[in-house]
Structures are given as structure tokens and as C-alpha cells.
CSV table of C-alpha atoms and ligand atoms in Angstrom, one decimal:
chain,number,residue,atom,x,y,z
A,1,UNK,CA,0.0,0.0,0.2
A,2,UNK,CA,1.6,3.4,-0.8
A,3,UNK,CA,0.0,6.6,-1.3
A,4,UNK,CA,1.1,10.4,-1.8
A,5,UNK,CA,-1.7,10.7,1.0
A,6,UNK,CA,0.2,10.4,4.5
A,7,UNK,CA,-3.4,11.0,7.0
A,8,UNK,CA,-4.3,7.8,8.4
A,9,UNK,CA,-6.8,6.4,10.8
A,10,UNK,CA,-5.3,3.3,12.2
A,11,UNK,CA,-8.1,1.8,14.4
A,12,UNK,CA,-8.2,-1.8,15.9
A,13,UNK,CA,-5.2,-2.2,18.0
A,14,UNK,CA,-3.5,-2.5,21.3
A,15,UNK,CA,-1.6,0.9,22.0
A,16,UNK,CA,1.5,0.3,24.1
A,17,UNK,CA,2.4,3.6,26.1
A,18,UNK,CA,3.4,5.2,29.1
A,19,UNK,CA,3.3,2.0,31.3
A,20,UNK,CA,0.1,1.0,29.7
A,21,UNK,CA,-1.6,-1.2,27.3
A,22,UNK,CA,-4.7,-0.3,25.9
A,23,UNK,CA,-7.1,-1.1,22.9
A,24,UNK,CA,-7.7,2.1,20.6
A,25,UNK,CA,-6.4,3.6,17.9
A,26,UNK,CA,-4.8,6.9,16.5
A,27,UNK,CA,-5.2,9.7,13.7
A,28,UNK,CA,-2.0,10.9,11.8
A,29,UNK,CA,-2.4,13.7,10.1
A,30,UNK,CA,0.8,16.3,8.3
A,31,UNK,CA,3.1,13.9,9.9
A,32,UNK,CA,2.0,14.3,13.4
A,33,UNK,CA,-0.3,11.9,15.7
A,34,UNK,CA,-3.5,13.9,15.9
A,35,UNK,CA,-5.6,12.0,18.1
A,36,UNK,CA,-5.0,9.0,20.2
A,37,UNK,CA,-8.2,7.3,21.5
A,38,UNK,CA,-9.6,4.4,23.8
A,39,UNK,CA,-11.6,1.7,22.4
A,40,UNK,CA,-13.2,1.8,19.0
A,41,UNK,CA,-14.2,4.8,16.9
A,42,UNK,CA,-15.5,4.9,13.2
A,43,UNK,CA,-14.2,8.0,11.5
A,44,UNK,CA,-15.9,9.4,8.4
A,45,UNK,CA,-13.4,11.4,7.1
A,46,UNK,CA,-12.2,11.1,3.1
A,47,UNK,CA,-8.9,12.6,3.5
A,48,UNK,CA,-8.1,9.7,6.6
A,49,UNK,CA,-6.3,6.3,5.0
A,50,UNK,CA,-8.0,3.6,7.1
A,51,UNK,CA,-5.7,1.0,8.3
A,52,UNK,CA,-6.9,-2.2,10.5
A,53,UNK,CA,-4.5,-2.8,12.9
A,54,UNK,CA,-6.3,-6.2,13.5
A,55,UNK,CA,-5.1,-6.3,16.7
A,56,UNK,CA,-1.8,-5.6,16.4
A,57,UNK,CA,0.3,-3.8,18.8
A,58,UNK,CA,0.8,-0.2,18.3
A,59,UNK,CA,4.2,1.0,19.4
A,60,UNK,CA,5.8,4.5,19.4
A,61,UNK,CA,9.2,4.1,17.1
A,62,UNK,CA,12.4,3.1,18.8
A,63,UNK,CA,14.9,5.8,19.0
A,64,UNK,CA,18.4,4.1,19.2
A,65,UNK,CA,20.8,6.2,20.6
A,66,UNK,CA,23.8,4.4,19.4
A,67,UNK,CA,25.0,3.3,15.6
A,68,UNK,CA,27.8,2.8,13.4
A,69,UNK,CA,26.1,3.7,9.9
A,70,UNK,CA,29.7,4.0,8.5
A,71,UNK,CA,29.4,7.0,6.7
A,72,UNK,CA,31.6,8.5,5.1
A,73,UNK,CA,34.8,6.8,4.3
A,74,UNK,CA,33.3,3.0,5.6
A,75,UNK,CA,30.8,2.4,3.1
A,76,UNK,CA,32.0,-1.0,2.0
A,77,UNK,CA,30.4,-2.2,5.4
A,78,UNK,CA,27.3,0.1,5.4
A,79,UNK,CA,25.8,3.5,4.7
A,80,UNK,CA,23.2,5.3,5.5
A,81,UNK,CA,21.1,4.8,2.9
A,82,UNK,CA,21.1,0.9,3.7
A,83,UNK,CA,21.6,0.7,7.3
A,84,UNK,CA,18.7,3.5,8.2
A,85,UNK,CA,16.4,0.7,5.8
A,86,UNK,CA,17.5,-1.8,7.7
A,87,UNK,CA,16.8,0.3,11.1
A,88,UNK,CA,13.2,1.1,9.8
A,89,UNK,CA,12.4,-2.6,8.9
A,90,UNK,CA,13.3,-3.1,12.7
A,91,UNK,CA,11.2,-0.5,14.1
A,92,UNK,CA,13.6,1.9,14.5
A,93,UNK,CA,12.6,5.3,13.7
A,94,UNK,CA,15.4,7.4,14.5
A,95,UNK,CA,19.3,7.0,15.4
A,96,UNK,CA,22.2,8.6,16.7
A,97,UNK,CA,24.9,7.8,15.1
A,98,UNK,CA,28.7,7.5,15.9
A,99,UNK,CA,31.9,9.7,15.1
A,100,UNK,CA,34.7,6.5,14.0
A,101,UNK,CA,33.9,7.2,10.6
A,102,UNK,CA,36.9,8.1,8.0
A,103,UNK,CA,37.6,10.6,8.7
A,104,UNK,CA,36.5,10.7,11.8
A,105,UNK,CA,33.9,13.4,12.9
A,106,UNK,CA,35.8,16.0,14.6
A,107,UNK,CA,35.1,19.2,13.7
A,108,UNK,CA,31.6,21.3,13.3
A,109,UNK,CA,32.1,21.3,9.7
A,110,UNK,CA,32.5,17.2,9.2
A,111,UNK,CA,29.6,17.1,11.7
A,112,UNK,CA,27.4,19.2,9.3
A,113,UNK,CA,29.0,17.3,6.0
A,114,UNK,CA,26.9,14.1,8.3
A,115,UNK,CA,23.9,15.9,8.7
A,116,UNK,CA,23.8,17.0,5.0
A,117,UNK,CA,24.2,13.2,4.0
A,118,UNK,CA,21.6,12.3,6.2
A,119,UNK,CA,19.3,14.5,4.9
A,120,UNK,CA,20.2,13.4,1.4
A,121,UNK,CA,19.9,9.2,2.2
A,122,UNK,CA,18.2,8.3,5.6
A,123,UNK,CA,14.6,7.2,5.8
A,124,UNK,CA,15.0,7.7,9.2
A,125,UNK,CA,15.5,10.2,11.6
A,126,UNK,CA,19.1,11.3,12.5
A,127,UNK,CA,21.5,12.8,15.2
A,128,UNK,CA,25.2,12.6,14.9
A,129,UNK,CA,27.9,12.7,17.5
A,130,UNK,CA,31.1,15.0,17.7
A,131,UNK,CA,34.2,12.8,18.6
A,132,UNK,CA,36.3,14.0,21.1
A,133,UNK,CA,39.7,13.6,20.6
A,134,UNK,CA,43.0,15.2,22.3
A,135,UNK,CA,43.2,17.8,20.3
A,136,UNK,CA,39.7,19.4,19.3
A,137,UNK,CA,39.0,20.8,22.7
A,138,UNK,CA,37.7,24.0,20.9
A,139,UNK,CA,35.6,22.3,18.3
A,140,UNK,CA,33.5,20.2,21.3
A,141,UNK,CA,32.9,23.8,23.0
A,142,UNK,CA,31.3,25.0,19.7
A,143,UNK,CA,28.6,22.1,19.9
A,144,UNK,CA,25.1,23.4,19.9
A,145,UNK,CA,23.2,21.3,22.5
A,146,UNK,CA,19.7,21.6,20.7
A,147,UNK,CA,20.8,20.2,17.4
A,148,UNK,CA,23.5,17.4,18.0
A,149,UNK,CA,22.8,14.8,20.2
A,150,UNK,CA,26.4,14.6,21.9
A,151,UNK,CA,30.3,14.4,22.3
A,152,UNK,CA,31.5,10.9,21.9
A,153,UNK,CA,34.7,9.6,24.1
A,154,UNK,CA,36.4,6.4,23.2
A,155,UNK,CA,38.6,6.1,26.9
A,156,UNK,CA,39.5,2.6,25.6
A,157,UNK,CA,40.8,1.9,21.6
A,158,UNK,CA,38.2,0.0,19.3
A,159,UNK,CA,37.2,0.7,15.7
A,160,UNK,CA,39.1,3.6,14.5
A,161,UNK,CA,41.5,4.6,17.1
A,162,UNK,CA,39.6,7.8,18.4
A,163,UNK,CA,41.1,7.6,21.9
A,164,UNK,CA,41.3,10.3,24.3
A,165,UNK,CA,44.5,9.7,26.9
A,166,UNK,CA,45.2,13.2,27.8
A,167,UNK,CA,44.1,13.3,31.3
A,168,UNK,CA,44.0,17.3,31.2
A,169,UNK,CA,41.8,17.5,28.3
A,170,UNK,CA,39.3,14.7,29.3
A,171,UNK,CA,39.1,17.2,32.5
A,172,UNK,CA,38.1,20.1,31.0
A,173,UNK,CA,35.7,18.5,28.6
A,174,UNK,CA,34.1,16.8,31.5
A,175,UNK,CA,34.0,20.6,33.2
A,176,UNK,CA,32.8,22.4,30.1
A,177,UNK,CA,31.2,20.4,27.7
A,178,UNK,CA,28.1,22.1,26.7
A,179,UNK,CA,26.3,18.4,25.9
A,180,UNK,CA,25.9,15.0,27.2
A,181,UNK,CA,28.9,13.2,26.9
A,182,UNK,CA,28.6,9.5,26.1
A,183,UNK,CA,31.5,7.1,26.9
A,184,UNK,CA,32.9,3.9,25.6
A,185,UNK,CA,34.6,2.8,28.6
A,186,UNK,CA,37.5,0.4,28.6
A,187,UNK,CA,41.0,0.8,30.1
A,188,UNK,CA,43.3,0.3,27.4
A,189,UNK,CA,46.5,-0.3,29.5
A,190,UNK,CA,44.6,-3.5,31.4
A,191,UNK,CA,43.5,-4.6,27.7
A,192,UNK,CA,47.1,-4.2,26.8
A,193,UNK,CA,48.3,-6.6,29.7
A,194,UNK,CA,45.7,-8.9,28.8
A,195,UNK,CA,46.4,-9.4,25.4
A,196,UNK,CA,50.5,-9.8,25.8
A,197,UNK,CA,49.6,-12.9,28.3
A,198,UNK,CA,46.8,-14.0,25.5
A,199,UNK,CA,49.5,-14.0,23.2
A,200,UNK,CA,52.2,-15.9,25.1
A,201,UNK,CA,49.2,-18.7,25.8
A,202,UNK,CA,48.0,-19.1,22.4
A,203,UNK,CA,50.5,-17.0,20.3
A,204,UNK,CA,49.0,-15.4,17.1
A,205,UNK,CA,45.9,-17.3,16.5
A,206,UNK,CA,43.7,-17.7,19.6
A,207,UNK,CA,39.9,-18.8,19.6
A,208,UNK,CA,37.3,-15.8,19.8
A,209,UNK,CA,36.4,-17.3,23.5
A,210,UNK,CA,39.4,-15.3,24.6
A,211,UNK,CA,38.0,-12.0,24.0
A,212,UNK,CA,36.2,-11.8,27.2
A,213,UNK,CA,39.5,-12.7,29.0
A,214,UNK,CA,41.2,-9.9,27.4
A,215,UNK,CA,38.7,-7.1,27.8
A,216,UNK,CA,37.3,-8.4,30.9
A,217,UNK,CA,35.5,-7.5,33.9
A,218,UNK,CA,38.5,-5.4,35.4
A,219,UNK,CA,38.9,-3.8,32.0
A,220,UNK,CA,35.6,-2.0,32.0
A,221,UNK,CA,35.0,-1.4,35.6
A,222,UNK,CA,38.6,0.3,35.9
A,223,UNK,CA,37.3,2.7,33.0
A,224,UNK,CA,33.4,3.2,34.0
A,225,UNK,CA,34.4,4.3,37.7
A,226,UNK,CA,37.4,6.7,36.1
A,227,UNK,CA,34.3,8.0,34.2
A,228,UNK,CA,32.3,8.2,36.8
A,229,UNK,CA,34.4,9.7,39.4
A,230,UNK,CA,35.4,12.7,37.0
A,231,UNK,CA,31.5,13.1,36.1
A,232,UNK,CA,30.7,13.7,39.8
A,233,UNK,CA,33.8,15.8,40.2
A,234,UNK,CA,32.2,18.2,37.5
A,235,UNK,CA,28.7,17.6,37.8
A,236,UNK,CA,29.1,16.1,34.0
A,237,UNK,CA,25.7,14.9,32.0
A,238,UNK,CA,27.5,11.4,31.4
A,239,UNK,CA,26.1,8.5,29.2
A,240,UNK,CA,27.5,5.3,29.7
A,241,UNK,CA,27.5,3.0,26.6
A,242,UNK,CA,27.3,-0.6,26.1
A,243,UNK,CA,27.4,-1.6,30.0
A,244,UNK,CA,28.5,-5.2,30.1
A,245,UNK,CA,29.0,-6.4,33.6
A,246,UNK,CA,26.9,-6.1,36.8
A,247,UNK,CA,29.4,-4.0,38.7
A,248,UNK,CA,29.0,-1.3,36.3
A,249,UNK,CA,25.3,-1.0,36.6
A,250,UNK,CA,25.9,-0.6,40.2
A,251,UNK,CA,28.1,3.1,39.6
A,252,UNK,CA,24.8,4.8,38.1
A,253,UNK,CA,22.8,7.3,39.6
A,254,UNK,CA,19.2,5.0,40.3
A,255,UNK,CA,17.6,7.1,42.6
A,256,UNK,CA,16.4,10.3,41.2
A,257,UNK,CA,13.8,10.5,38.3
A,258,UNK,CA,15.3,10.0,34.9
A,259,UNK,CA,14.9,13.6,34.1
A,260,UNK,CA,17.1,14.5,36.9
A,261,UNK,CA,19.7,11.9,36.6
A,262,UNK,CA,23.5,13.4,35.7
A,263,UNK,CA,25.0,9.4,35.2
A,264,UNK,CA,22.7,7.1,33.2
A,265,UNK,CA,23.7,3.7,31.1
A,266,UNK,CA,23.0,1.8,28.1
A,267,UNK,CA,22.7,-1.7,27.6
A,268,UNK,CA,23.2,-3.6,24.2
A,269,UNK,CA,20.6,-6.1,23.1
A,270,UNK,CA,23.7,-8.2,22.5
A,271,UNK,CA,24.7,-8.3,26.3
A,272,UNK,CA,21.2,-9.4,27.2
A,273,UNK,CA,21.1,-11.9,24.2
A,274,UNK,CA,24.4,-13.5,24.2
A,275,UNK,CA,26.7,-15.0,26.8
A,276,UNK,CA,30.4,-16.7,26.6
A,277,UNK,CA,28.9,-20.2,25.7
A,278,UNK,CA,28.3,-18.6,22.4
A,279,UNK,CA,31.7,-18.0,21.3
A,280,UNK,CA,32.1,-21.9,20.7
A,281,UNK,CA,29.2,-21.5,17.7
A,282,UNK,CA,29.7,-18.3,16.6
A,283,UNK,CA,33.3,-17.2,16.9
A,284,UNK,CA,34.0,-13.6,15.9
A,285,UNK,CA,30.7,-13.0,14.7
A,286,UNK,CA,30.3,-12.0,18.3
A,287,UNK,CA,33.2,-10.7,19.2
A,288,UNK,CA,32.3,-6.8,20.1
A,289,UNK,CA,33.9,-4.5,22.2
A,290,UNK,CA,32.9,-4.5,24.8
A,291,UNK,CA,33.0,-8.3,25.1
A,292,UNK,CA,30.1,-10.8,25.8
A,293,UNK,CA,30.6,-12.0,28.7
A,294,UNK,CA,29.3,-14.5,31.2
A,295,UNK,CA,26.2,-16.0,32.0
A,296,UNK,CA,25.8,-14.1,35.1
A,297,UNK,CA,26.7,-10.9,33.6
A,298,UNK,CA,23.7,-11.3,31.1
A,299,UNK,CA,21.5,-12.3,33.9
A,300,UNK,CA,22.7,-9.3,36.2
A,301,UNK,CA,22.4,-6.8,33.4
A,302,UNK,CA,18.9,-7.6,32.0
A,303,UNK,CA,18.4,-7.7,36.2
A,304,UNK,CA,19.7,-4.0,36.0
A,305,UNK,CA,17.4,-2.8,33.4
A,306,UNK,CA,14.0,-4.7,35.2
A,307,UNK,CA,15.4,-2.4,38.3
A,308,UNK,CA,15.9,0.6,36.2
A,309,UNK,CA,19.3,1.0,37.1
A,310,UNK,CA,20.0,0.6,33.6
A,311,UNK,CA,17.8,3.5,31.5
A,312,UNK,CA,18.0,2.8,27.9
A,313,UNK,CA,18.4,-0.4,25.3
A,314,UNK,CA,20.1,0.2,22.2
A,315,UNK,CA,21.9,-1.7,19.6
A,316,UNK,CA,25.3,-0.5,18.9
A,317,UNK,CA,24.8,-1.8,15.6
A,318,UNK,CA,28.6,-1.9,13.9
A,319,UNK,CA,28.5,-3.8,10.7
A,320,UNK,CA,31.7,-5.3,9.1
A,321,UNK,CA,32.3,-7.5,6.0
A,322,UNK,CA,32.2,-11.3,6.7
A,323,UNK,CA,35.6,-11.2,5.1
A,324,UNK,CA,36.7,-9.1,7.9
A,325,UNK,CA,35.2,-11.0,10.6
A,326,UNK,CA,36.4,-14.2,9.1
A,327,UNK,CA,39.9,-13.2,9.7
A,328,UNK,CA,42.3,-14.5,12.5
A,329,UNK,CA,41.0,-13.3,16.0
A,330,UNK,CA,43.7,-10.2,16.5
A,331,UNK,CA,42.5,-8.9,12.8
A,332,UNK,CA,38.9,-9.9,13.2
A,333,UNK,CA,37.0,-6.0,13.9
A,334,UNK,CA,34.7,-6.1,16.8
A,335,UNK,CA,31.2,-5.3,15.9
A,336,UNK,CA,28.1,-6.9,14.2
A,337,UNK,CA,25.3,-5.2,13.0
A,338,UNK,CA,21.8,-5.5,14.6
A,339,UNK,CA,19.3,-2.8,14.2
A,340,UNK,CA,16.9,-5.1,12.2
A,341,UNK,CA,16.8,-7.4,14.9
A,342,UNK,CA,17.1,-5.4,18.2
A,343,UNK,CA,13.2,-4.9,18.8
A,344,UNK,CA,11.8,-8.1,17.7
A,345,UNK,CA,14.7,-9.9,20.3
A,346,UNK,CA,13.5,-7.7,22.8
A,347,UNK,CA,9.7,-8.9,22.3
A,348,UNK,CA,11.2,-12.4,22.2
A,349,UNK,CA,11.9,-12.0,25.8
A,350,UNK,CA,8.5,-10.8,26.0
A,351,UNK,CA,7.4,-14.1,24.7
A,352,UNK,CA,9.6,-16.1,26.8
A,353,UNK,CA,8.0,-13.9,30.2
A,354,UNK,CA,11.1,-12.4,30.9
A,355,UNK,CA,10.2,-8.5,30.4
A,356,UNK,CA,6.8,-6.7,30.1
A,357,UNK,CA,5.9,-4.5,26.2
A,358,UNK,CA,5.5,-1.7,28.5
A,359,UNK,CA,9.3,-2.2,30.1
A,360,UNK,CA,10.3,-2.4,26.1
A,361,UNK,CA,8.7,0.2,25.5
A,362,UNK,CA,10.0,2.5,28.1
A,363,UNK,CA,13.8,1.5,27.3
A,364,UNK,CA,13.9,1.9,23.8
A,365,UNK,CA,11.5,4.4,23.2
A,366,UNK,CA,10.8,6.4,25.9
A,367,UNK,CA,13.6,7.1,27.8
A,368,UNK,CA,15.9,7.5,24.8
A,369,UNK,CA,13.4,10.8,24.0
A,370,UNK,CA,13.4,11.9,27.8
A,371,UNK,CA,17.3,11.2,28.5
A,372,UNK,CA,18.1,13.0,25.6
A,373,UNK,CA,15.4,15.8,25.6
A,374,UNK,CA,14.3,14.9,21.9
A,375,UNK,CA,11.3,17.2,21.2
A,376,UNK,CA,7.8,15.2,20.3
A,377,UNK,CA,9.5,11.9,19.4
A,378,UNK,CA,9.6,8.8,21.7
A,379,UNK,CA,5.6,8.7,22.6
A,380,UNK,CA,2.4,8.0,21.0
A,381,UNK,CA,0.9,11.3,22.0
A,382,UNK,CA,-1.4,14.0,20.6
A,383,UNK,CA,0.8,16.9,18.8
A,384,UNK,CA,4.0,14.6,18.7
A,385,UNK,CA,5.8,13.4,15.0
A,386,UNK,CA,4.2,10.3,13.6
A,387,UNK,CA,6.8,7.7,14.4
A,388,UNK,CA,4.8,4.5,14.9
A,389,UNK,CA,5.3,0.9,14.9
A,390,UNK,CA,2.8,-1.8,14.3
A,391,UNK,CA,3.9,-5.6,15.3
A,392,UNK,CA,2.1,-8.5,14.8
A,393,UNK,CA,2.8,-10.3,17.9
A,394,UNK,CA,2.3,-13.9,16.7
A,395,UNK,CA,3.7,-14.3,13.3
A,396,UNK,CA,6.7,-16.1,13.4
A,397,UNK,CA,9.5,-15.9,11.1
A,398,UNK,CA,13.2,-16.7,10.9
A,399,UNK,CA,16.2,-14.7,10.2
A,400,UNK,CA,18.1,-15.6,7.1
A,401,UNK,CA,20.1,-14.0,4.5
A,402,UNK,CA,17.4,-13.6,2.4
A,403,UNK,CA,15.7,-11.2,4.7
A,404,UNK,CA,18.5,-9.2,6.0
A,405,UNK,CA,18.8,-5.4,4.5
A,406,UNK,CA,22.1,-5.0,6.0
A,407,UNK,CA,24.7,-4.0,3.5
A,408,UNK,CA,27.1,-6.7,4.6
A,409,UNK,CA,24.6,-9.0,4.2
A,410,UNK,CA,25.0,-11.2,7.3
A,411,UNK,CA,23.7,-11.3,11.1
A,412,UNK,CA,24.8,-12.9,14.3
A,413,UNK,CA,21.3,-13.6,14.7
A,414,UNK,CA,20.6,-16.4,11.4
A,415,UNK,CA,18.7,-19.2,12.1
A,416,UNK,CA,16.9,-17.2,15.0
A,417,UNK,CA,13.1,-17.8,15.1
A,418,UNK,CA,11.2,-14.9,16.2
A,419,UNK,CA,7.6,-14.9,17.2
A,420,UNK,CA,7.0,-11.1,16.4
A,421,UNK,CA,7.1,-9.5,13.1
A,422,UNK,CA,7.1,-6.0,12.5
A,423,UNK,CA,4.5,-5.2,9.8
A,424,UNK,CA,4.3,-1.5,9.4
A,425,UNK,CA,6.7,1.2,10.2
A,426,UNK,CA,6.0,5.1,10.1
A,427,UNK,CA,8.4,7.8,10.0
A,428,UNK,CA,7.0,11.3,10.5
A,429,UNK,CA,3.7,9.8,9.3
A,430,UNK,CA,5.0,8.4,6.4
A,431,UNK,CA,4.7,4.8,5.6
A,432,UNK,CA,8.2,3.7,5.2
A,433,UNK,CA,8.2,-0.3,5.4
A,434,UNK,CA,5.4,-2.8,5.3
A,435,UNK,CA,6.1,-6.2,6.0
A,436,UNK,CA,10.0,-6.3,4.6
A,437,UNK,CA,9.0,-4.2,1.8
A,438,UNK,CA,10.8,-0.6,1.5
A,439,UNK,CA,9.0,2.7,0.6
A,440,UNK,CA,11.3,5.6,-0.2
A,441,UNK,CA,8.5,8.0,0.0
A,442,UNK,CA,10.2,10.5,2.4
A,443,UNK,CA,13.5,10.9,3.9
A,444,UNK,CA,13.7,11.5,7.8
A,445,UNK,CA,14.4,14.8,9.9
A,446,UNK,CA,17.4,15.8,12.1
A,447,UNK,CA,16.5,15.4,15.9
A,448,UNK,CA,15.9,18.5,17.8
A,449,UNK,CA,16.6,18.7,21.7
A,450,UNK,CA,15.0,20.6,23.7
A,451,UNK,CA,18.3,21.8,26.4
B,1,DOR,O1,31.9,-3.7,18.9
B,1,DOR,C1,32.2,-2.6,18.8
B,1,DOR,N1,32.3,-2.2,17.3
B,1,DOR,N2,32.6,-1.5,19.7
B,1,DOR,C2,33.1,-0.4,19.5
B,1,DOR,O2,33.4,0.4,20.0
B,1,DOR,C3,33.1,0.3,18.1
B,1,DOR,C4,32.1,-0.6,17.1
B,1,DOR,C5,32.5,-0.6,15.6
B,1,DOR,O3,32.6,0.7,15.2
B,1,DOR,O4,32.9,-1.4,14.9
B,2,ZN,ZN1,29.8,1.5,19.5
């Protein structure tokens, strides 16, 4: 179904919003949610396309605060057009993209170039982080908090060699950043030490299962404790990305309401899904930084999410080609694609009775909007942009190379069956995805922030 008209009446659904699930419908007009109602309503309005949700779930579009869409410079792995298509097919209607591209995004001019690219190519709404390095303090301080999601700092090395290790620069950024700082926390010195030990034991060709031994608990905890100490000293607005151990979740603010928290944290779907035992089957395909760790970490992270110690679920979507991933351990880059499968994976946990629908929507839609102060998104609310996803709770399908939209053409989830299927995705009121079919009807918009 495709139409120039993008006004809809979606009826007969189960709306999941603000800790409630209720039978109802909504009217989308001129890109915005005009009406949300409970129960049944028949509307005699010729301007509206009537869409029977057929008892499906109606969710706010997911906001993913952590992706690597690889543009510019690394487009053999993915690009904004390809990965934003995969994102909307996965129910993600807004993303925030990381600066470890080629060149890295270290100046305001480079940042604006990315926004320009996205304006031309992105099917989803977008924002981009500015990277902080040892030598771009002046650029960091120029960041406009109303038009840019945040600053990204790598405290340990990962894809792209963007590590910031000059303590004085770090202190100044923590003291003076005009915008939220998102951090990758791994302690470089400890990584190097563990890597040397690993080389002594295994030589140059260790199994992928050494990854959580090299990038272990100590690596993560040392670095995140350091970042939290510094943030407390300067009252910095700090967001810790991809928490992978139970101990780190303890470091975050968990008593105050989300709007007032100064130190928040994210967990990625892969750290909730996989654990150490999976290296035997999947090898480097589940090599991420930080590493997937033990089953007890996985369970504890899940518990910290349910207890609201962890605020957000994101993807860290980081595609690499299979050729790159299939290299031996030391030469295989960390990261894997996830945007197409994050929401259905979380809904699979719902299906298993491990998390409520309301909680999934809170962690993937509401909280990113609240935490980043995104304007008019993240909720099914009158007057908000119509970023809306319809999900059939029981329409099983299996991840297979033939249904992947990632440019890299593979997924660590291949062979996995999901009960839920995302049937429709609306971005700013435009239907951009219907049952795996992508419509290039309209590009997404730049996110704006109420700060
Ligand atoms: O696994 C990862 N992949 N972790 C990162 O920090 C970077 C990312 C990438 O860009 O490949
Ligand atoms: Zn990342």
C-alpha cells in the first residue's frame, strides 16, 4: 500500500505507551499524531486512509542512541541509506550515529557534512555525535546542544583508533562540555596487559573465546569507575554506553527520576542475548567491544534493566563484512549489525515472560527521548511526530540471509526464529516499511533537542 496521502486512521490496535497497554487507535495527519483514543471509533473522513491494525500492537518508533552507519569512508561495511532501511524494517525510527568514520567526525564542519548526507539519504530520523580527541577541544565547545545529540569519547581503543587519553583535555571536556557526553569505557592499559598474556599462551591465533578474558571485568570497571568519578567531580551529564558487567550498573544514579539523573547507562541487545557459551558456535561474529561476557553478567544486566538501574536499550549496530569478521582473532574487527533485529529480540524476551511490553517501550522509545531531551518523539502522544510501529505478536519468522537488509549481508542472529513481526513502520507520518518492503516515500528529519 502506497499513497501520496500520508494521513491515516489506524484503528483496532493495542497501543503500548507510558506504562499502559490499551485497545485503541490513532489519527495521523500532516506527519503528526493528531488524536489518540481508547476503544473503537469509526471516523467518516475521506482524507484519512483507514488501516485496520487487526489487534496488532501499536508502539512508538524505537530511538536507537548508538549506531555506526559507517558513512563517510567505510561504506563497504554499510551506509546511511542501507542501514537506515534496515533500521526502519526493525522498528527503529530515529538513530544517533557515532563519529568513528573515515575521516572521524572531529570538527563542526565534518559533523554538518554528515547531517547533509543524512538529509539526502536517511529513511529514519537522525542525529550525529561529535567525537572528542586529544586535540579538538575548541570544536567540542562549539557544539549546539539543541541540534546535536552529544559528544562521544572513547576511553579505550576500538574500531577507528579514536582514544582520548590526555587527562587534562578529558578534565576540561568533563567540566565544560555544552552537551551530554557518551563514553565507551574500557581501560587501555589493562587491555594491552591481558593481550600480551594471551599471546604468550595462544600465540597469534587464539579462539574468539579469549575476547572476554582480554577485555574482562577489570577492563570495564576500571574505566567506567574513572569516568563516573570524574563526572561526579564536575557534575557532568555522562551517559555510559554498552554496559557489559553487573558491577558497572551499580555505578549509575538510580534513585532520582530519569529527567534529573546526571549519570545514565545503556545496555545493548547483544549483551542481553549472548553469553560466553556462544563463542564456540559463533566465534568472531559475536566479537564486540566491550566483550560479551558470562551468563551471570547477562542475567545481572537484565535484572539491572528491569530494576531501572540501566536506562536504555540500544544496538551498537556496527557492521563489518564477513570477510573482515572471518579473519583470525587479532585481525577480526569488533562489532556486528543489529538494527533490524533489536526490537524483535526484545519482544522475544517478552514472549519468554522475561520482560513486559511496557518496559520494552520504556527502555527503547520513551527513555532515549527523555534522557536526550528529544523534541516530540518517543511517545504515542497527540502533537508528537507520527513515528509509529505496528507489530504482529504472533507471526513467526526466521532470520535468514534472504531477509537481511544490512549491506554487509550477514547477522549473528541468522537461524533465530522470532514470534513477533514488525509489519508497518511510519516515520513522520510516512509509511516507509511494510512487511519487509521498503518505501522511499520520504526521508527522515534531523532530531532536535529541548536543552
Ligand atoms: O564492537 C564495537 N564495534 N565496539 C566499538 O566500540 C566500535 C564498534 C565499531 O565501530 O565497529
Ligand atoms: Zn559503538
